[in-house]
XYZ file of C-alpha atoms in Angstrom:
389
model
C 0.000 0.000 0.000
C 2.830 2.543 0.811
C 6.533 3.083 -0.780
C 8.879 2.387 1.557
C 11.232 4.785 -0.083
C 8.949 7.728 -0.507
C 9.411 8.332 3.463
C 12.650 6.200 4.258
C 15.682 5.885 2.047
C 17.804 2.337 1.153
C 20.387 3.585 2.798
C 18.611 4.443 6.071
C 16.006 1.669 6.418
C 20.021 -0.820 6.133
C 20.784 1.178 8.931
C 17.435 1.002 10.709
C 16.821 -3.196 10.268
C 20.741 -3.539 11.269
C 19.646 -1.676 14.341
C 16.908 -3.280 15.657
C 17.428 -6.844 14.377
C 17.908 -8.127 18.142
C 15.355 -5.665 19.591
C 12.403 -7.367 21.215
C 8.973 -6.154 19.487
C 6.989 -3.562 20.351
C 10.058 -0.706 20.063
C 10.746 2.746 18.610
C 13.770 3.387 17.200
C 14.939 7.288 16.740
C 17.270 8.513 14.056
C 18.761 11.296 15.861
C 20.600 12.135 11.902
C 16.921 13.099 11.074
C 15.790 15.173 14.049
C 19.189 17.126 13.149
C 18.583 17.797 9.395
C 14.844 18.645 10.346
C 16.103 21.465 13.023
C 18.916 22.899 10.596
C 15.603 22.453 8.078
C 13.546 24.659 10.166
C 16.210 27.320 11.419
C 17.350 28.153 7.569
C 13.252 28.704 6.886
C 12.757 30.981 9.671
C 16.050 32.290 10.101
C 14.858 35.134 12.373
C 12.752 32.768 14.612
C 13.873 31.266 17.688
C 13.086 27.507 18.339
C 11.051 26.607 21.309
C 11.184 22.776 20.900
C 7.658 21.536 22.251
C 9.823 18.482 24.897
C 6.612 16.739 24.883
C 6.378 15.533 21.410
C 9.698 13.764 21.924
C 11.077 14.332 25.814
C 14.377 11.203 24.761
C 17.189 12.772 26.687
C 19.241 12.179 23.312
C 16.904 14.151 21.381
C 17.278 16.781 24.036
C 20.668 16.253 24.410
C 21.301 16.937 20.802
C 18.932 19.517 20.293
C 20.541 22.068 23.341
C 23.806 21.751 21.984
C 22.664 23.291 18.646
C 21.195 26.159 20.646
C 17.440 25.787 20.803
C 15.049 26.468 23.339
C 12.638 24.613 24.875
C 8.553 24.740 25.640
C 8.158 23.079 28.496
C 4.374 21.344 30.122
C 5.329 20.485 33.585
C 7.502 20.784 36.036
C 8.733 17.158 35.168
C 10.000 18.420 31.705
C 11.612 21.134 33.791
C 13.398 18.389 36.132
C 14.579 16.678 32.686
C 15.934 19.778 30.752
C 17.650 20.908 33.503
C 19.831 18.250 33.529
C 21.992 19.863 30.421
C 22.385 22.740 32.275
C 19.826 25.052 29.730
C 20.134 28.874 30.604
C 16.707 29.546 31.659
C 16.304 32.203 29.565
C 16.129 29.484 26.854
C 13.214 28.249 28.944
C 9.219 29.286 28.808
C 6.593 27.132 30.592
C 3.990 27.325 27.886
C 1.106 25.344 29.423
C -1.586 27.416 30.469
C -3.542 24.718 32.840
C -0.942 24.825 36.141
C -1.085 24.517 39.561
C 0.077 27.761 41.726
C 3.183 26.012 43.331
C 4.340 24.929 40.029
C 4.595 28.185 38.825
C 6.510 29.111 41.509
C 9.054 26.278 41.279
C 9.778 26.994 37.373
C 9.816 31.120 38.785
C 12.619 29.382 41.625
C 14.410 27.721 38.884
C 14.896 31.312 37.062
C 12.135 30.521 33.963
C 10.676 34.334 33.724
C 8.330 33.661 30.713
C 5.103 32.479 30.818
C 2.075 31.327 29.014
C -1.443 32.126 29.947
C -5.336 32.065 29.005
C -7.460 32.813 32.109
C -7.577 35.773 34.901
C -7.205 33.269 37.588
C -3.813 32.050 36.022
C -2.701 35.231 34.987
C -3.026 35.650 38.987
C -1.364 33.555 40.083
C 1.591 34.447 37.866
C 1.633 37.688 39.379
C 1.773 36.250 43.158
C 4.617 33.545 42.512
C 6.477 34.564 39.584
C 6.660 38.412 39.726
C 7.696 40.718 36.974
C 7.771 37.763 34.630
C 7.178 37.886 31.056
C 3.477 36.909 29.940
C 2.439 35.716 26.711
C -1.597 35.335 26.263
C -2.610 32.722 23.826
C -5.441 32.984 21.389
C -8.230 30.981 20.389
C -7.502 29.738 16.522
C -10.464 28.073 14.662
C -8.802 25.089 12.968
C -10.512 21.544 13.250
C -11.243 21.220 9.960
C -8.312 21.507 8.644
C -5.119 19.634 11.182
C -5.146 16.322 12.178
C -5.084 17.225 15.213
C -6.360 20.525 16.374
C -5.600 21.905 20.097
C -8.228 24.705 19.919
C -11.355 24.744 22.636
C -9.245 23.504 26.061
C -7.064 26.239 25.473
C -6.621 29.692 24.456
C -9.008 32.615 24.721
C -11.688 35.119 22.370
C -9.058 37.880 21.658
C -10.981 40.225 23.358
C -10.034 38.934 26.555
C -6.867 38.212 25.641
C -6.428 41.973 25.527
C -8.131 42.445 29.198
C -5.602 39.480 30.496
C -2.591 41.719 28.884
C -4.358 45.207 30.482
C -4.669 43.040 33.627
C -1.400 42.179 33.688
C 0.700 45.555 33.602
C -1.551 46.171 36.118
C -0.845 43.391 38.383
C 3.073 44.124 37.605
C 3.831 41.774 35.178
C 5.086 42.315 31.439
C 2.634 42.340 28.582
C 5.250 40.313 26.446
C 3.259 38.927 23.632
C 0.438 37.179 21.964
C 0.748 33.189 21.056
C -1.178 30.950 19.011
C -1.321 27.253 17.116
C -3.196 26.397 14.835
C -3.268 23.043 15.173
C -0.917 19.894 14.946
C -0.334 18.857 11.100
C -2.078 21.750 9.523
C -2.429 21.482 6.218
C -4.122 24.709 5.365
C -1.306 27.701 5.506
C -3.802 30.413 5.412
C -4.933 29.482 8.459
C -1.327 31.164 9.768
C -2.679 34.255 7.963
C -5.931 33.957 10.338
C -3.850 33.942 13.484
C -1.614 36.851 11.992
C -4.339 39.444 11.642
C -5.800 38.706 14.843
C -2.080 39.199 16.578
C -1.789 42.302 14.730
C -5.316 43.743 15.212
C -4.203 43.505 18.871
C -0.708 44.731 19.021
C -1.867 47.412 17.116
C -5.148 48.433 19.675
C -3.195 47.402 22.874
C -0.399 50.038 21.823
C -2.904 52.698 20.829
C -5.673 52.515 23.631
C -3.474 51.584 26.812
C -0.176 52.278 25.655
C 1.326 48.548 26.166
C 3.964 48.256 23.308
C 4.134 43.894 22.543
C 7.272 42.355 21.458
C 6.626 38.938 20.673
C 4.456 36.348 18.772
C 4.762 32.569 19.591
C 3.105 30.847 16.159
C 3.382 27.669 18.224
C 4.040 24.207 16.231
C 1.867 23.174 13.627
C 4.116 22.221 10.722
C 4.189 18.564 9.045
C 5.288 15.465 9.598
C 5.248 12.434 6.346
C 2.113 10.720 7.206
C -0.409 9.561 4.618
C -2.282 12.453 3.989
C -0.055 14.879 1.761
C 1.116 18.477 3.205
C 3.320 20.765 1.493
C 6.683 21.180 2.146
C 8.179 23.332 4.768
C 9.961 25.506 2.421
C 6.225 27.001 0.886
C 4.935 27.063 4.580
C 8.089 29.272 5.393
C 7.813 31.516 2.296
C 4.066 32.171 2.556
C 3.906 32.845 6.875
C 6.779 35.124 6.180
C 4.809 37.040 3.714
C 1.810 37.285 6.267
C 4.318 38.517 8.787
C 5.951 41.115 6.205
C 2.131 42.469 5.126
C 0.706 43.072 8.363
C 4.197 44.269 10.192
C 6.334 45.413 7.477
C 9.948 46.737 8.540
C 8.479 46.455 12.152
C 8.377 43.040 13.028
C 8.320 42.002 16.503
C 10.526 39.039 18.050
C 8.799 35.774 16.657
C 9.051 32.112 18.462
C 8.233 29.021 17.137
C 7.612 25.499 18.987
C 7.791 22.924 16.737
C 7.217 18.971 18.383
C 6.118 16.985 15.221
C 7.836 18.507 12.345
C 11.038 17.710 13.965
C 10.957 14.570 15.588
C 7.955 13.274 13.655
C 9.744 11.597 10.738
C 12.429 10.383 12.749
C 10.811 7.471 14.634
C 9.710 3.647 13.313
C 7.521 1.736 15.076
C 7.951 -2.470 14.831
C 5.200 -4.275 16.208
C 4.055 -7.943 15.724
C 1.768 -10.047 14.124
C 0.063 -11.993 16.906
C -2.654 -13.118 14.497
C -5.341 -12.721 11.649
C -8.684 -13.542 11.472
C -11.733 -13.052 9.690
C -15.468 -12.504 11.930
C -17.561 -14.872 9.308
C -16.872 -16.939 6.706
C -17.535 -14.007 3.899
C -15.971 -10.660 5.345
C -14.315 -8.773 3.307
C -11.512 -7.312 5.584
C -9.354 -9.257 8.048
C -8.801 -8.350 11.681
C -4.967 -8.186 12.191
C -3.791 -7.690 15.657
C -0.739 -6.488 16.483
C 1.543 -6.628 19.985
C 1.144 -2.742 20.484
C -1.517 -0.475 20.238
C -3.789 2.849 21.241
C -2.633 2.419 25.232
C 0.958 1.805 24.145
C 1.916 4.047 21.268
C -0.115 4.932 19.017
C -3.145 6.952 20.963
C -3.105 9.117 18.156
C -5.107 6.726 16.107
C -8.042 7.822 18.033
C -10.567 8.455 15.418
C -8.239 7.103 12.837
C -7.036 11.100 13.105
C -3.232 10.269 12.396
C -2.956 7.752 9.821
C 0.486 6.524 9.447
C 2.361 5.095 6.814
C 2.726 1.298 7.069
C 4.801 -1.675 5.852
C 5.501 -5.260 6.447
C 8.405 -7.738 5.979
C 5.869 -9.165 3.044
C 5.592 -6.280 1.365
C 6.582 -6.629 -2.649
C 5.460 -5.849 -6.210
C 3.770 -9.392 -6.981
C 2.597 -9.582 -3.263
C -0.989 -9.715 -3.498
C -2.884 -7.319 -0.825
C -6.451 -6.972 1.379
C -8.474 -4.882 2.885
C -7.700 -5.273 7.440
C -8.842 -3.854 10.341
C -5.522 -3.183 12.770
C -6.688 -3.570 16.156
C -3.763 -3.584 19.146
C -3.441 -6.677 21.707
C -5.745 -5.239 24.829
C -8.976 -6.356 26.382
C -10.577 -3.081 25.088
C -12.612 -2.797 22.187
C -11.372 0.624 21.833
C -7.973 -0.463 21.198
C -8.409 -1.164 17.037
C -6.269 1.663 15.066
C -7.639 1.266 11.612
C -11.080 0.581 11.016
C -13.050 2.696 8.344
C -9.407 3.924 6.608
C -9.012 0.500 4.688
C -5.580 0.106 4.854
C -4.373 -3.205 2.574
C -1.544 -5.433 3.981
C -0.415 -8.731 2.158
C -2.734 -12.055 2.292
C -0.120 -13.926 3.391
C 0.601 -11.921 6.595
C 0.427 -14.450 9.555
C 1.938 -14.501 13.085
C 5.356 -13.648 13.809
C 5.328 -11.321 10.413
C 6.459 -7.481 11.548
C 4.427 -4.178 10.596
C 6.225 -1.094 10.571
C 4.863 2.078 11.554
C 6.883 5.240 10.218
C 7.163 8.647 11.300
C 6.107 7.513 14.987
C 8.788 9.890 16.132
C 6.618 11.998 17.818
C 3.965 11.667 20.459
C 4.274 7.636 20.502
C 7.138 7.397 23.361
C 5.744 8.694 26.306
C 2.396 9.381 24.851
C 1.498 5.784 26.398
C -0.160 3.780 29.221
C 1.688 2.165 31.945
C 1.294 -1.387 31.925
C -2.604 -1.266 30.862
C -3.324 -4.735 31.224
C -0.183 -5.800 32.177
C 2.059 -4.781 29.254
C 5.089 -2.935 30.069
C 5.627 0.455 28.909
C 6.657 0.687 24.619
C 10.536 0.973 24.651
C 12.479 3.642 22.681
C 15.957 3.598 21.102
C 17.955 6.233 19.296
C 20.815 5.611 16.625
């Protein structure tokens, strides 16, 4: 069904399959190579933009490893990612906690640890910024309408109308903060680049009011993540997202444009991972069905949640795969008591007839959110294990 060389090259899967030949089934395996050619990727596209890498999409300490040493910054969820980065000894000024649901004490740990920058949504938060991490910098991120068109949008749970983003940024000179800047994503894969044209216009309506009505002069806009990974679905390629949200930026700002962060997760570490899972078996649910039921030894509690609703649809291949193979129709379901647990139901994938147990499927670009993005030991099997080469 998919070309193993349109997302992996002959060179690279060698180096992959000599990898993990001894590696016990389900694992990810990480090509660091690739999460360095997508950063240098991303930094010559936006070469004024500094990187915020998004920890959670991909929180391997050799991913982070790597990535501090070429100088990015980090976007961090939790106090836990905080724990983790700190280990490389990251100058918190490289540092902004960009989760906008957090407990009071947390904030003031990261404020402890010397983060100064912070995200927020909601008056309550933006309070309790104020109390534990005074005089920071404060970011307010905006709603962005995009469901239709990313795989995975992140709009409803967070962000706000930008009218009250510009009472939260009033609110918090007030409260003896620093109105720093305005944030927004526009959802994870997004195929549609106008939608960074949306976001734009509604950051510049309100730099433009804020500075004229109450005299607060923002500095900053954090365009979040959003950029592709290689899954099924075609997006297109960075270079034409880069020239066009530049030109957005350069019509509604002109000579004047403010500081501009990005925090990429997928688009960096996406295309880096493969999954290997297991046949355990096939099976059919009557004697005339169409599709067969193939279940695999990993699943939506243990890697690949973001199946849920068949929303990421990843490539896959098999050790049977070849030109005269012949192929079906299957449902991929993962090895759980849970009826929930089936990947690919309505999609129709096709995998070779003669698939049976003890055959591998591979799952590429599972670099991102696949990791840690699982259950612990949900019905007794251990946690997915990850590897990086």
């Amino acid at each position: 069904m998919f070309n193993r060389n349109d997302y992996v090259s002959d060179k690279e899967w060698q180096r992959f399959l000599d990898f993990t030949k001894d590696l016990e089934t389900p694992n990810i395996a990480i090509n660091l190579n690739k999460v360095k050619s997508n950063f240098i990727k991303l930094k010559n596209s936006f070469p004024y933009a500094r990187i915020f890498y998004a920890i959670k999409a991909n929180p391997g300490e050799p991913v982070l490893q790597m990535l501090a040493d070429m100088g990015s910054c980090f976007d961090i969820a939790s106090r836990y990612e905080l724990d983790l980065i700190n280990k490389f000894n990251i100058s918190p000024d490289r540092l902004s906690y960009g989760n906008t649901i957090k407990k009071a004490k947390d904030i003031k740990y990261f404020y402890d640890k010397g983060v100064r920058m912070f995200a927020t949504d909601s008056k309550d938060d933006l309070k309790n910024i104020a109390e534990n991490a005074p005089g920071s910098r404060i970011y307010v991120r905006i709603l962005v309408e995009n469901s239709v068109t990313a795989d995975w949008p992140l709009s409803r749970k967070f962000g706000c109308h930008p009218d009250m983003a510009y009472d939260l940024l009033v609110l918090a000179k007030k409260l003896g903060l620093t109105p720093y800047g305005i944030s927004f994503h526009v959802g994870s894969q997004q195929r549609d680049i106008g939608q960074w044209n949306d976001a734009i216009a509604k950051v510049k309506y309100l730099f433009t009011s804020l500075e004229e009505e109450e005299g607060i002069k923002l500095s900053m806009i954090n365009m979040g993540g959003g950029f592709p990974a290689s899954y099924v679905d075609p997006t297109n390629d960075l270079s034409e997202y880069a020239s066009e949200i530049s030109r957005y930026i350069q019509e509604d700002f002109g000579d004047n444009i403010p500081e501009i962060i990005l925090e990429p997760g997928r688009s960096l570490v996406g295309d880096s991972g493969i999954l290997t899972s297991e046949v355990i078996l096939t099976s059919r649910k009557n004697n005339t069905a169409l599709a067969r039921w193939v279940y695999v030894d990993t699943g939506k509690f243990n890697g690949l949640i973001e199946t849920l609703d068949e929303s990421i649809k990843y490539p896959i291949i098999t050790n049977k795969d070849s030109p005269t193979e012949k192929e079906g129709i299957v449902i991929i379901a993962g090895p759980t008591c849970d009826s929930m647990d089936i990947m690919y139901e309505t999609a129709q994938y096709k995998l070779p007839v003669s698939l049976k147990a003890g055959d591998r499927i591979y799952w590429l670009s599972t670099g991102a959110y696949t990791s840690t993005y699982a259950s612990v030991a949900f019905n007794g099997f251990p946690p997915i294990k990850t590897y990086y080469y």
